[in-house]
Coordinates of C-alpha atoms and ligand atoms in Angstrom, one line a residue:
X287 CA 0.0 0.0 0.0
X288 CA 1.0 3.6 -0.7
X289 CA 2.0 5.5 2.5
X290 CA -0.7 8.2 1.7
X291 CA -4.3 8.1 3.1
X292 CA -7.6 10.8 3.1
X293 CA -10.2 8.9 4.7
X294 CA -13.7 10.6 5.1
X295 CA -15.3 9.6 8.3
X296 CA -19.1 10.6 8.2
X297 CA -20.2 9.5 11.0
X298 CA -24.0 9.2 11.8
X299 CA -24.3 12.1 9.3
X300 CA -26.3 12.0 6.2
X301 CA -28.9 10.3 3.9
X302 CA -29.7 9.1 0.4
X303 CA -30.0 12.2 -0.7
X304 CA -27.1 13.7 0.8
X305 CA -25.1 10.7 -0.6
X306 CA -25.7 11.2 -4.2
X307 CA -25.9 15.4 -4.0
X308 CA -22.2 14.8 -2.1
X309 CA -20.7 11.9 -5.0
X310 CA -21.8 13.7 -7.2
X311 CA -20.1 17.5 -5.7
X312 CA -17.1 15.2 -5.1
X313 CA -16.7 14.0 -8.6
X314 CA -17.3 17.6 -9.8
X315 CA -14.4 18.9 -7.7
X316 CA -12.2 16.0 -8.0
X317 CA -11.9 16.1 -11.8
X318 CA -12.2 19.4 -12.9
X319 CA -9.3 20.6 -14.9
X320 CA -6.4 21.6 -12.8
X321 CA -7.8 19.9 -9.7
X322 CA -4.3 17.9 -9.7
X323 CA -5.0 15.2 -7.4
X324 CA -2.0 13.3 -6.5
X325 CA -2.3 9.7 -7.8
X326 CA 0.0 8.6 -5.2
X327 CA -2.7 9.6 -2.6
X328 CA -5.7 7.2 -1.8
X329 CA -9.1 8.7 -0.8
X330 CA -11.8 6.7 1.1
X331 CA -15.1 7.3 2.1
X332 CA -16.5 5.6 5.4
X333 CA -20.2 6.7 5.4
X334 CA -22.7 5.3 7.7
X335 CA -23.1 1.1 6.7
X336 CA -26.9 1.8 5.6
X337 CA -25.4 4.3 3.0
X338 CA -23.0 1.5 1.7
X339 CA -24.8 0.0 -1.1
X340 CA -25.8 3.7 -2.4
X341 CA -21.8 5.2 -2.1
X342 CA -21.3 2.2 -4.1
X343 CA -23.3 2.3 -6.7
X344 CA -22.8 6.7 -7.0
X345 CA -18.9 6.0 -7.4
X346 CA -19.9 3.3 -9.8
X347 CA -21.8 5.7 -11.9
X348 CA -19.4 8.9 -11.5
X349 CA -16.8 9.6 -14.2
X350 CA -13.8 9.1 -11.7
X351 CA -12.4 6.1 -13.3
X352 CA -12.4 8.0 -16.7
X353 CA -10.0 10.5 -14.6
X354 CA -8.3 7.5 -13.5
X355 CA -9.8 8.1 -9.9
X356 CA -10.7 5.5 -7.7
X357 CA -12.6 5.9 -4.0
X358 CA -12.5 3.2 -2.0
X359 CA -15.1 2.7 0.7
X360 CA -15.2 1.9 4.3
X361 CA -17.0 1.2 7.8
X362 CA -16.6 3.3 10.7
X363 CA -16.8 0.1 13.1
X364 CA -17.2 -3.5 12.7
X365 CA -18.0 -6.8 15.0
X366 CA -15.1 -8.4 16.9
X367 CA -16.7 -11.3 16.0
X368 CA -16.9 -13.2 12.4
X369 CA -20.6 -14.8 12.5
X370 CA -23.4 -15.8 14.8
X371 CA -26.2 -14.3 17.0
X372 CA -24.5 -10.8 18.0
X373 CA -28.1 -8.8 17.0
X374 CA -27.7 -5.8 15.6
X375 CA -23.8 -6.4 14.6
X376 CA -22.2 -6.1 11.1
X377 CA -19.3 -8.5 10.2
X378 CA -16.0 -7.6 8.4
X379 CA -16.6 -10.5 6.2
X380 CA -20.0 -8.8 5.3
X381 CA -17.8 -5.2 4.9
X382 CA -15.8 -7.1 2.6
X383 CA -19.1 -8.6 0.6
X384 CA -19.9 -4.4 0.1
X385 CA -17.2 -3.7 -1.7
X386 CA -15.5 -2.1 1.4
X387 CA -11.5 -1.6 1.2
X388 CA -11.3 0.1 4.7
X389 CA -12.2 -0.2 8.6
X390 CA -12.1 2.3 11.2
X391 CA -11.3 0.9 14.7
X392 CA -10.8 1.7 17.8
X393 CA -12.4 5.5 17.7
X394 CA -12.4 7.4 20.3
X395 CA -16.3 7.8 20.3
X396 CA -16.7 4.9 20.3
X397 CA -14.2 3.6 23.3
X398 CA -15.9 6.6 25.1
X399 CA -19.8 5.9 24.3
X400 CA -19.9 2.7 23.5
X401 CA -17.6 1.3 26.2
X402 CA -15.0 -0.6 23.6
X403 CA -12.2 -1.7 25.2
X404 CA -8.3 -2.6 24.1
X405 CA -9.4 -6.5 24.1
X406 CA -12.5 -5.7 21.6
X407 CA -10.4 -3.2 19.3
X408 CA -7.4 -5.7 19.5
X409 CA -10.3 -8.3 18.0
X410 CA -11.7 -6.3 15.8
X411 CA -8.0 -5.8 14.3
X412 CA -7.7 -9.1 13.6
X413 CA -11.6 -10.0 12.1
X414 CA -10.7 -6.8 9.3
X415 CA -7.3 -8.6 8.5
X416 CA -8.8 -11.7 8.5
X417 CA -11.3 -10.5 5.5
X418 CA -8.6 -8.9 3.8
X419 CA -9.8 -5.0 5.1
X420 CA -7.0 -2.9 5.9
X421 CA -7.6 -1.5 10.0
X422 CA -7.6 2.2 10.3
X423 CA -6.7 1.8 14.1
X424 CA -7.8 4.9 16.4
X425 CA -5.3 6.2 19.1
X426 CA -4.5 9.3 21.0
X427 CA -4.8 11.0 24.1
X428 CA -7.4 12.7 26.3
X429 CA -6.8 16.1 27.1
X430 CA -6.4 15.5 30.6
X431 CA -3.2 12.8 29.9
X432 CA -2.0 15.8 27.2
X433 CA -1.6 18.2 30.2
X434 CA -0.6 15.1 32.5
X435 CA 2.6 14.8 30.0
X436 CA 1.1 11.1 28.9
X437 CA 0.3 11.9 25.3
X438 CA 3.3 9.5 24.1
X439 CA 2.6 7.0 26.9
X440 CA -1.2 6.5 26.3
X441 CA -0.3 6.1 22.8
X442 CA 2.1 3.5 23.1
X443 CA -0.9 1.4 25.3
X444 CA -2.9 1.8 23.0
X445 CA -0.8 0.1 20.4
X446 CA 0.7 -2.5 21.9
X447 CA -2.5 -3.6 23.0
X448 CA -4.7 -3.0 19.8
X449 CA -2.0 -4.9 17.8
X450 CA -1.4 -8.3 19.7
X451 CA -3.4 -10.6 16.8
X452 CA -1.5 -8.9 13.6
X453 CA 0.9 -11.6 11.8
X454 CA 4.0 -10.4 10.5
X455 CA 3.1 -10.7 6.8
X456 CA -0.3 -8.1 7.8
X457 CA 1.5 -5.1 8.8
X458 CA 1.8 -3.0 5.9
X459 CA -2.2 -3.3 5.9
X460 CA -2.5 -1.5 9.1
X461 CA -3.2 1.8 9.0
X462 CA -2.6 4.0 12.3
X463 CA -4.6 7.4 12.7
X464 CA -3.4 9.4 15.7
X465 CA -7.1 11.4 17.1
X466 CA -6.1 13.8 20.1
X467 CA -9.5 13.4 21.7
X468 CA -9.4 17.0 22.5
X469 CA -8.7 18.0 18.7
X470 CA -12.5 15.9 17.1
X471 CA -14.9 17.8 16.4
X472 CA -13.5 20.7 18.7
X473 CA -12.6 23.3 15.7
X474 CA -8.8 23.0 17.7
X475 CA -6.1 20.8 15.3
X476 CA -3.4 19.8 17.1
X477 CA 0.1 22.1 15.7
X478 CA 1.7 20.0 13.2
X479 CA 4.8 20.0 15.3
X480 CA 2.7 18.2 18.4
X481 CA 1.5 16.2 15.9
X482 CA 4.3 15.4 13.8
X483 CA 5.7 14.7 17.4
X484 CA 3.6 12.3 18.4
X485 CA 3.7 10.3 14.6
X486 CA 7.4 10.0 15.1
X487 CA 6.8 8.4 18.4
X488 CA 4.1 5.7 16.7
X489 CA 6.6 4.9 14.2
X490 CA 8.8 4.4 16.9
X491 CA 6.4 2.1 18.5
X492 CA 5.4 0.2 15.2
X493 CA 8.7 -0.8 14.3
X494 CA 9.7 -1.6 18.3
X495 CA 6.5 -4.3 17.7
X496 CA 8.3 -5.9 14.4
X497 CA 6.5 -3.7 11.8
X498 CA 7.8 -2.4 9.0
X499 CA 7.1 1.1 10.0
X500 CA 8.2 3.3 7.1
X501 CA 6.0 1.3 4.9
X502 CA 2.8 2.0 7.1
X503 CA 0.4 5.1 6.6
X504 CA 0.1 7.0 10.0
X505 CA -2.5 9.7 9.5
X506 CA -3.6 12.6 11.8
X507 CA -7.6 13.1 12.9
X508 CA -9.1 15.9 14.3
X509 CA -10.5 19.2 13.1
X510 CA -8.4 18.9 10.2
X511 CA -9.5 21.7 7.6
X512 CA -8.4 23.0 4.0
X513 CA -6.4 26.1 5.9
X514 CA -4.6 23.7 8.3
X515 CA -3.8 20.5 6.1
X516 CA -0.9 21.6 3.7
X517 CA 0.9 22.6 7.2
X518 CA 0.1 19.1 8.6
X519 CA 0.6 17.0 5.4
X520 CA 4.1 18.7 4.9
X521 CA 5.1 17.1 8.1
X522 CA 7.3 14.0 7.8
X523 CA 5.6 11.4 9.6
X524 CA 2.0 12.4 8.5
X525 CA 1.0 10.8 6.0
X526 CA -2.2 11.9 5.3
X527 CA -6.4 12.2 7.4
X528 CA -9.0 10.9 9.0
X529 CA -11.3 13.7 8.2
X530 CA -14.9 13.9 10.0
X531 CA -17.1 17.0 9.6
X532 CA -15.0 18.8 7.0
X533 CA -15.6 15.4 5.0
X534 CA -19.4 16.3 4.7
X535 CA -18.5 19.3 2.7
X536 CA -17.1 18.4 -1.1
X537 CA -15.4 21.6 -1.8
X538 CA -13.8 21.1 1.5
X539 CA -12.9 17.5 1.4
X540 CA -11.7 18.1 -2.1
X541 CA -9.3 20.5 -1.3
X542 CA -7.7 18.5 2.0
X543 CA -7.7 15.5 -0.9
X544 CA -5.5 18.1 -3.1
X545 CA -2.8 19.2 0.3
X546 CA -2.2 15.8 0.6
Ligands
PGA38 P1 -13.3 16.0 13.0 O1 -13.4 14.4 13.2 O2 -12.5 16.1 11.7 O3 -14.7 16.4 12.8 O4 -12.6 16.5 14.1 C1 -12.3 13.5 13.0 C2 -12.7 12.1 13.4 O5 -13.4 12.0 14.5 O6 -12.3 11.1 12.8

C-alpha cells in the first residue's frame, strides 16, 4: 500500500439524498481541470453502513475512473466477532461482501460511548485482516493525559495492545490514525509540530512491535480543515487524514484531498 491516506469519516451524518448530492459535488471537484489530485494519494469514504450500497453504486456511476480516480469505501466500526447471533452487529466478512477496502477501529467515540475496550479493538483488528480490510486503528490521548505529559505513553498502550493478533506478513495493511481526543470535532487541530511529534513516536512504536514502520500510513484526525492541512501533510511522519465533519462538505474535502 501507498503511505498516503484521506479517509472521510461521516459518521452518523447524512442520507440518500445527501449521498448522491455529495458523490456527485465530489466527482465535480475532484476532476475538474487543474484539480491535480496526487495519484499517489488514496481517498476513502466511510459513510454510515446503511449508506453503503448507495456510495457504491454513485462512485460506480461517476466519471472518476475515466480521470483515472478510484474511491475506496469503508466502515466506521465492525464486530469483533466473524458470525453468529451478535443482534444488531455487522461483520468484516460482510464489509468485505460491500465492496469495502477500509475499517475504522478503535475511535475514540466509540471507546468513550460505546464502552469498547483494548481487548474488543485488539479483536476487531484481527476480524478486518482476517477478510482482507485494511484496519484504520484509532489512538490518541485525552486532554487531561495531554496536560498530564502522557500523550506518548497513552499512545504507546494503545498500540501494543490493539496490535497483539497482527501476523508479521499483515502489517503493511494496518493503517494508524493518531485522534487527540481534545482535537475531534472541537474546531482545535493539534500544531503539526505536536502532531508530527507524536507520529514520530508511533513509528517508533510500530517498528519496536516488528513492523515495517516506514511502509505504514500514519494519518492525523481531528479538526483537520483545508487552511490547516498543507501545514500538517508537509510534516514528515504524517502521511495523510482521518477527516470527520469537514468530509461532509465536497469543496472542503476536495481541497484537503489536493494538500495531501
Ligand atoms: P473531525 O473528526 O474532523 O470532525 O474533528 C475527525 C474524526 O473523528 O475522525
Amino acid at each position: 500500500m501507498g503511505r498516503r491516506l484521506i479517509a472521510a469519516n461521516w459518521k452518523m451524518h447524512g442520507n440518500r439524498e445527501f449521498t448522491r448530492r455529495l458523490l456527485a459535488d465530489l466527482t465535480a471537484e475532484l476532476t475538474r481541470p487543474g484539480a491535480c489530485l496526487d495519484n499517489g494519494v488514496e481517498v476513502a469514504i466511510m459513510p454510515p453502513s446503511l449508506l453503503l450500497a448507495d456510495c457504491r453504486r454513485g462512485l460506480e456511476k461517476s466519471s472518476l475512473a475515466l480521470h483515472g480516480l478510484t474511491l475506496f469505501l469503508g466502515v466506521q466500526n465492525l464486530a469483533r466477532w466473524s458470525e453468529g447471533a451478535y443482534t444488531g452487529e455487522i461483520s468484516a466478512a460482510m464489509a468485505a461482501d460491500q465492496g469495502c477496502r477500509f475499517a475504522i477501529i478503535g475511535h475514540s467515540e466509540r471507546r468513550q460511548l460505546m464502552g469498547e475496550d483494548d481487548q474488543a479493538i485488539s479483536e476487531k483488528v484481527a476480524q478486518c485482516l482476517a477478510s482482507g480490510l485494511k484496519p484504520i486503528l484509532c489512538v490518541g490521548e485525552t486532554l487531561q493525559e495531554r496536560e498530564d505529559g502522557q500523550a506518548f505513553s497513552r499512545v504507546t498502550a494503545q498500540l501494543q495492545q490493539a496490535l497483539t493478533q497482527v501476523n508479521p506478513d499483515q502489517w503493511q495493511q494496518v493503517v494508524i490514525a493518531y485522534e487527540p481526543v481534545w482535537a475531534i470535532g472541537t474546531g482545535v487541530s493539534a500544531s503539526a509540530e505536536d502532531a508530527q511529534a507524536v507520529h514520530r513516536h508511533i513509528r517508533v512504536t510500530l517498528a519496536a512491535l516488528g513492523a515495517p514502520a516506514q511502509e505504514m500510513a500514519v494519518i492525523y484526525g481531528g479538526s483537520v480543515k483545508p487552511e490547516t492541512a498543507k501545514q500538517l501533510f508537509a510534516q514528515p511522519d504524517i502521511d495523510g487524514g482521518l477527516i470527520g465533519g469537514a468530509s461532509l462538505d465536497a469543496n472542503s474535502f476536495a481541497s484537503i484531498c489536493r494538500a495531501c
